[in-house]
Structures are given as structure tokens and as C-alpha cells.
mmCIF file of C-alpha atoms in Angstrom:
data_model
loop_
_atom_site.group_PDB
_atom_site.id
_atom_site.type_symbol
_atom_site.label_atom_id
_atom_site.label_comp_id
_atom_site.label_asym_id
_atom_site.label_seq_id
_atom_site.Cartn_x
_atom_site.Cartn_y
_atom_site.Cartn_z
ATOM 1 C CA MET N 233 -18.162 1.492 -15.350
ATOM 2 C CA GLY N 234 -14.603 2.777 -14.863
ATOM 3 C CA PHE N 235 -11.624 1.641 -16.889
ATOM 4 C CA TRP N 236 -10.386 -0.562 -14.035
ATOM 5 C CA ASP N 237 -13.731 -2.418 -13.867
ATOM 6 C CA SER N 238 -13.721 -2.746 -17.648
ATOM 7 C CA LEU N 239 -10.152 -4.065 -17.617
ATOM 8 C CA LEU N 240 -10.925 -6.524 -14.842
ATOM 9 C CA GLY N 241 -14.074 -7.658 -16.650
ATOM 10 C CA ARG N 242 -12.151 -8.324 -19.847
ATOM 11 C CA PHE N 243 -9.425 -10.139 -17.922
ATOM 12 C CA GLN N 244 -11.926 -12.441 -16.225
ATOM 13 C CA LYS N 245 -13.906 -13.135 -19.399
ATOM 14 C CA ASN N 246 -10.956 -13.533 -21.732
ATOM 15 C CA PRO N 247 -7.801 -13.971 -19.598
ATOM 16 C CA LEU N 248 -4.544 -12.531 -20.939
ATOM 17 C CA GLU N 249 -5.072 -13.212 -24.617
ATOM 18 C CA LYS N 250 -6.801 -9.988 -25.677
ATOM 19 C CA LEU N 251 -5.461 -7.526 -23.135
ATOM 20 C CA SER N 252 -3.409 -4.905 -24.955
ATOM 21 C CA ILE N 253 -0.069 -3.651 -23.695
ATOM 22 C CA ARG N 254 -1.161 -0.105 -24.567
ATOM 23 C CA ASP N 255 -4.261 -0.294 -22.344
ATOM 24 C CA LEU N 256 -2.257 -1.811 -19.497
ATOM 25 C CA GLU N 257 0.409 0.882 -19.734
ATOM 26 C CA GLY N 258 -2.270 3.600 -19.640
ATOM 27 C CA GLU N 259 -3.878 2.063 -16.561
ATOM 28 C CA ARG N 260 -0.472 1.703 -14.893
ATOM 29 C CA ILE N 261 0.198 5.445 -15.331
ATOM 30 C CA ARG N 262 -3.254 6.323 -13.960
ATOM 31 C CA LEU N 263 -2.816 4.158 -10.874
ATOM 32 C CA LYS N 264 0.727 5.447 -10.240
ATOM 33 C CA SER N 265 -0.649 8.996 -10.247
ATOM 34 C CA LYS N 266 -3.309 8.046 -7.679
ATOM 35 C CA LEU N 267 -0.736 6.355 -5.449
ATOM 36 C CA ASP N 268 1.558 9.394 -5.540
ATOM 37 C CA ARG N 269 -1.326 11.709 -4.645
ATOM 38 C CA ILE N 270 -2.425 9.588 -1.677
ATOM 39 C CA LYS N 271 1.161 9.382 -0.396
ATOM 40 C CA LYS N 272 1.383 13.177 -0.393
ATOM 41 C CA GLU N 273 -1.946 13.466 1.432
ATOM 42 C CA ILE N 274 -0.864 10.972 4.104
ATOM 43 C CA LYS N 275 2.437 12.777 4.611
ATOM 44 C CA SER N 276 0.593 16.106 4.948
ATOM 45 C CA LEU N 277 -1.677 14.615 7.622
ATOM 46 C CA ASP N 278 1.358 13.172 9.397
ATOM 47 C CA ARG N 279 2.901 16.656 9.568
ATOM 48 C CA GLN N 280 -0.343 18.006 11.044
ATOM 49 C CA LYS N 281 -0.314 15.235 13.648
ATOM 50 C CA ARG N 282 3.267 16.061 14.638
ATOM 51 C CA GLN N 283 2.441 19.764 14.994
ATOM 52 C CA LEU N 284 -0.565 19.030 17.211
ATOM 53 C CA PHE N 285 1.579 16.799 19.403
ATOM 54 C CA LYS N 286 4.116 19.599 19.854
ATOM 55 C CA GLU N 287 1.299 21.975 20.853
ATOM 56 C CA GLY N 288 0.347 19.603 23.673
ATOM 57 C CA ILE N 289 3.756 19.659 25.339
ATOM 58 C CA GLY N 290 3.352 21.574 28.608
ATOM 59 C CA ALA N 291 -0.341 22.294 27.953
ATOM 60 C CA ASP N 292 -3.095 21.831 30.538
ATOM 61 C CA THR N 293 -5.137 18.633 30.687
ATOM 62 C CA LEU N 294 -8.192 20.076 28.896
ATOM 63 C CA THR N 295 -6.072 21.330 26.008
ATOM 64 C CA LYS N 296 -4.345 17.971 25.786
ATOM 65 C CA LYS N 297 -7.690 16.183 25.658
ATOM 66 C CA MET N 298 -8.863 18.445 22.825
ATOM 67 C CA LEU N 299 -5.590 17.974 20.974
ATOM 68 C CA ALA N 300 -5.840 14.224 21.496
ATOM 69 C CA GLN N 301 -9.273 14.249 19.842
ATOM 70 C CA ASP N 302 -7.865 16.207 16.905
ATOM 71 C CA ILE N 303 -4.974 13.778 16.582
ATOM 72 C CA LYS N 304 -7.356 10.811 16.740
ATOM 73 C CA SER N 305 -9.398 12.347 13.918
ATOM 74 C CA ILE N 306 -6.261 12.753 11.836
ATOM 75 C CA GLU N 307 -5.253 9.179 12.628
ATOM 76 C CA MET N 308 -8.637 7.964 11.396
ATOM 77 C CA GLU N 309 -8.327 9.975 8.191
ATOM 78 C CA MET N 310 -4.823 8.602 7.667
ATOM 79 C CA ARG N 311 -6.084 5.035 8.078
ATOM 80 C CA LEU N 312 -8.915 5.610 5.599
ATOM 81 C CA LYS N 313 -6.469 7.031 3.095
ATOM 82 C CA TYR N 314 -4.151 4.103 3.652
ATOM 83 C CA ARG N 315 -7.035 1.713 2.939
ATOM 84 C CA SER N 316 -7.370 3.490 -0.412
ATOM 85 C CA PHE N 317 -3.608 3.295 -0.860
ATOM 86 C CA GLN N 318 -3.700 -0.470 -0.269
ATOM 87 C CA THR N 319 -6.482 -0.905 -2.817
ATOM 88 C CA TYR N 320 -4.700 1.109 -5.502
ATOM 89 C CA GLN N 321 -1.380 -0.581 -4.687
ATOM 90 C CA LYS N 322 -2.907 -4.002 -5.302
ATOM 91 C CA GLN N 323 -4.425 -2.775 -8.558
ATOM 92 C CA PHE N 324 -1.085 -1.272 -9.573
ATOM 93 C CA ASN N 325 0.772 -4.499 -8.785
ATOM 94 C CA PHE N 326 -1.780 -6.495 -10.758
ATOM 95 C CA VAL N 327 -1.572 -4.259 -13.843
ATOM 96 C CA ASN N 328 2.218 -3.979 -13.676
ATOM 97 C CA ASN N 329 2.589 -7.740 -13.368
ATOM 98 C CA LEU N 330 0.157 -8.320 -16.236
ATOM 99 C CA LEU N 331 2.271 -5.975 -18.343
ATOM 100 C CA ILE N 332 5.393 -8.002 -17.629
ATOM 101 C CA VAL N 333 3.592 -11.269 -18.376
ATOM 102 C CA LYS N 334 2.277 -9.861 -21.668
ATOM 103 C CA LYS N 335 5.691 -8.546 -22.696
ATOM 104 C CA TYR N 336 7.172 -12.001 -22.119
ATOM 105 C CA GLU N 337 4.219 -13.784 -23.737
ATOM 106 C CA LYS N 338 6.253 -15.391 -26.523
ATOM 107 C CA GLU N 339 9.013 -16.562 -24.193
ATOM 108 C CA LEU N 340 6.513 -17.921 -21.659
ATOM 109 C CA LYS N 341 4.750 -19.860 -24.399
ATOM 110 C CA ASN N 342 8.072 -21.350 -25.508
ATOM 111 C CA ILE N 343 8.763 -22.824 -22.073
ATOM 112 C CA GLY N 344 5.153 -23.926 -21.477
ATOM 113 C CA MET N 345 4.444 -21.541 -18.621
ATOM 114 C CA TRP N 346 1.845 -19.526 -20.532
ATOM 115 C CA ASN N 347 -0.643 -22.418 -20.464
ATOM 116 C CA LYS N 348 0.178 -22.986 -16.804
ATOM 117 C CA ILE N 349 -0.712 -19.372 -16.029
ATOM 118 C CA LYS N 350 -3.890 -19.579 -18.128
ATOM 119 C CA SER N 351 -4.977 -22.665 -16.177
ATOM 120 C CA ILE N 352 -5.320 -20.617 -12.983
ATOM 121 C CA PRO N 353 -8.892 -19.330 -12.433
ATOM 122 C CA PRO N 354 -8.967 -15.580 -13.297
ATOM 123 C CA GLU N 355 -10.126 -14.522 -9.807
ATOM 124 C CA LEU N 356 -7.304 -16.468 -8.154
ATOM 125 C CA LEU N 357 -4.702 -15.237 -10.634
ATOM 126 C CA GLU N 358 -5.861 -11.658 -10.044
ATOM 127 C CA ALA N 359 -5.500 -12.066 -6.278
ATOM 128 C CA LYS N 360 -2.050 -13.604 -6.532
ATOM 129 C CA LEU N 361 -0.707 -11.156 -9.119
ATOM 130 C CA SER N 362 -1.881 -8.334 -6.856
ATOM 131 C CA ASP N 363 0.303 -9.516 -3.986
ATOM 132 C CA ILE N 364 3.672 -10.000 -5.671
ATOM 133 C CA ILE N 365 6.093 -7.709 -7.481
ATOM 134 C CA LEU N 366 7.650 -8.981 -10.690
ATOM 135 C CA ASP N 367 10.901 -7.267 -11.623
ATOM 136 C CA GLY N 368 10.623 -7.826 -15.360
ATOM 137 C CA LYS N 369 14.273 -6.941 -16.059
ATOM 138 C CA GLU N 370 15.471 -10.512 -16.450
ATOM 139 C CA PHE N 371 13.323 -13.273 -17.948
ATOM 140 C CA ASP N 372 14.749 -16.004 -15.703
ATOM 141 C CA GLN N 373 13.996 -13.946 -12.603
ATOM 142 C CA THR N 374 10.477 -13.275 -13.862
ATOM 143 C CA VAL N 375 9.903 -17.009 -14.357
ATOM 144 C CA GLU N 376 11.203 -17.733 -10.858
ATOM 145 C CA ASN N 377 8.853 -15.149 -9.353
ATOM 146 C CA LEU N 378 5.918 -16.434 -11.402
ATOM 147 C CA ASN N 379 6.559 -19.924 -10.059
ATOM 148 C CA LYS N 380 5.984 -18.492 -6.581
ATOM 149 C CA VAL N 381 2.469 -17.513 -7.678
ATOM 150 C CA PHE N 382 1.517 -21.178 -7.505
ATOM 151 C CA GLU N 383 2.692 -21.441 -3.909
ATOM 152 C CA MET N 384 1.436 -18.181 -2.384
ATOM 153 C CA ARG N 385 -1.351 -17.692 0.097
ATOM 154 C CA MET N 386 -3.225 -14.469 0.906
ATOM 155 C CA ASP N 387 -2.352 -12.686 4.161
ATOM 156 C CA GLU N 388 -5.218 -11.366 6.202
ATOM 157 C CA PHE N 389 -5.323 -7.806 7.420
ATOM 158 C CA GLU N 390 -5.978 -7.539 11.168
ATOM 159 C CA GLU N 391 -6.909 -4.380 12.933
ATOM 160 C CA GLU N 392 -5.473 -3.595 16.343
ATOM 161 C CA GLY N 393 -7.179 -1.875 19.231
ATOM 162 C CA ASP N 394 -6.977 1.917 19.338
ATOM 163 C CA GLU N 395 -5.362 3.381 22.490
ATOM 164 C CA VAL N 396 -4.413 6.700 20.943
ATOM 165 C CA GLU N 397 -5.239 8.994 23.849
ATOM 166 C CA LYS N 398 -3.394 6.824 26.386
ATOM 167 C CA LYS N 399 -0.250 6.696 24.231
ATOM 168 C CA LEU N 400 -0.364 10.433 23.588
ATOM 169 C CA PHE N 401 -0.568 11.283 27.306
ATOM 170 C CA GLU N 402 2.304 8.895 28.038
ATOM 171 C CA ALA N 403 4.383 10.542 25.297
ATOM 172 C CA TRP N 404 3.616 14.061 26.500
ATOM 173 C CA GLY N 405 4.558 12.995 30.023
ATOM 174 C CA GLN N 406 7.922 11.672 28.848
ATOM 175 C CA VAL N 407 8.762 15.012 27.252
ATOM 176 C CA GLU N 408 7.528 17.098 30.178
ATOM 177 C CA ARG N 409 9.537 15.023 32.679
ATOM 178 C CA GLY N 410 12.618 15.493 30.525
ATOM 179 C CA GLU N 411 12.909 11.791 29.839
ATOM 180 C CA MET N 412 12.911 12.242 26.073
ATOM 181 C CA ASP N 413 13.386 15.004 23.534
ATOM 182 C CA SER N 414 10.183 16.048 21.782
ATOM 183 C CA GLU N 415 11.581 15.282 18.315
ATOM 184 C CA ASP N 416 12.638 11.789 19.428
ATOM 185 C CA VAL N 417 9.166 11.135 20.818
ATOM 186 C CA ILE N 418 7.486 12.342 17.643
ATOM 187 C CA ASN N 419 9.736 10.242 15.435
ATOM 188 C CA ASN N 420 8.945 7.162 17.508
ATOM 189 C CA LEU N 421 5.284 7.936 18.104
ATOM 190 C CA ASP N 422 3.685 4.612 17.164
ATOM 191 C CA LEU N 423 0.001 5.242 17.821
ATOM 192 C CA ASP N 424 -0.665 2.158 15.764
ATOM 193 C CA GLU N 425 1.944 -0.505 15.018
ATOM 194 C CA GLU N 426 0.605 -0.983 11.501
ATOM 195 C CA ASP N 427 0.699 2.743 10.798
ATOM 196 C CA ARG N 428 4.320 2.944 11.958
ATOM 197 C CA GLU N 429 5.358 0.263 9.461
ATOM 198 C CA VAL N 430 3.192 1.801 6.757
ATOM 199 C CA PHE N 431 4.699 5.255 7.081
ATOM 200 C CA LYS N 432 8.226 3.822 7.165
ATOM 201 C CA LYS N 433 7.410 2.112 3.871
ATOM 202 C CA LEU N 434 5.936 5.256 2.354
ATOM 203 C CA GLU N 435 8.942 7.308 3.470
ATOM 204 C CA LYS N 436 11.297 4.794 1.863
ATOM 205 C CA GLU N 437 9.285 4.756 -1.378
ATOM 206 C CA SER N 438 9.244 8.543 -1.620
ATOM 207 C CA LYS N 439 13.048 8.870 -1.586
#
């Protein structure tokens, strides 16, 4: 059993009370390292995808089809890595939020919110604390954000159809007809709407 499973098991069996700040801080560092590594891997794959697209500009149909298959493979690998990123991000949010709650334990008990938090079933509290980001800098702001925990609902992830090859051929055609510059096409190449938003987020986080 890994440390995350052990931590989650302790949280569900004995919510909040016996979780140590030291253990939570160690897990936070471990998860942050994993997130940083996956971001770098996704960015490396994105660079490979861009290079393959450039190689297809002006190429014959057979070469484009082969390049399209390579790009589709990279897209699939990027999606798989992003699934991992999502999982670790939720774990990171959960641990980071638990840390903030633990650090404000005394204050939360004084205003009666500690018992309110403890009244939430562990599985539900885990899910909700995984989907919000507590700032932790100001106690009042933390309380306000914690109040939202009682009102949140989980969003469902929906996959969209994959039309990678069609979009790639359309993009190559735009460049070859002189309708768009290759760099502009690459920067706006949204093979998957979700991916486009994901990579914008990752780019912003990396700065």
C-alpha cells in the first residue's frame, strides 16, 4: 500500500483528528513533484506534435497520412498523461486543503465549523476537497471557501469524438493555400477542445 492509500485510509477511518501536518506536508511535496514531471512530459509531446505538423506542410498525401497517425498516437499519449495529471491534481488539492484545514484547526473549532466539517461523510468530504482550492492566507477567506464545500456538486468529465486526421488535413490545406501562416495554425491547432483548454492551463501554470 502506497503512502497516498495509507493517508486516505487513515482519513476515512479517523477523519482529520489524527492526521499530522508533517505527513501532509510530505505528501504535498511528493505530489507536486509528480505534477511538475507530468507537465514537462506533456509539453515535450506537444513540441513533437508541432514538429510533425510542420513536416506535413507541402508533403504528399501518403506522408501526411503517416504523419497524421504519428500525431494521433502522440495525442493519445498526451490524453493518457493528462488523465494521470488530473488524478494527481485532485490528490494534491485534497492534501493541500487538508493542510490548510489542519493549520486552522483551533480557529475553526472556535467558530463551530470544525464539527460541521467532521459531520460530512469522509468520502464526500474527500471528493469536495479535491475539487476546490483553498488559499489559506486569510482565515476569513478560508472560511468563506469552506462554506462553498457544502454547496458544491461534482462535474462530470465528457469525452468528445476524435476527428484528428480530418482537422490535420484541413490545417495543412490552409497553410498550403496560403490562407494562414504555419505558426498561427500550430498555435491554434485544437485537435481536441478539452486538450486546448488543458494546455492553456498548463502553460499558464508553468510561468
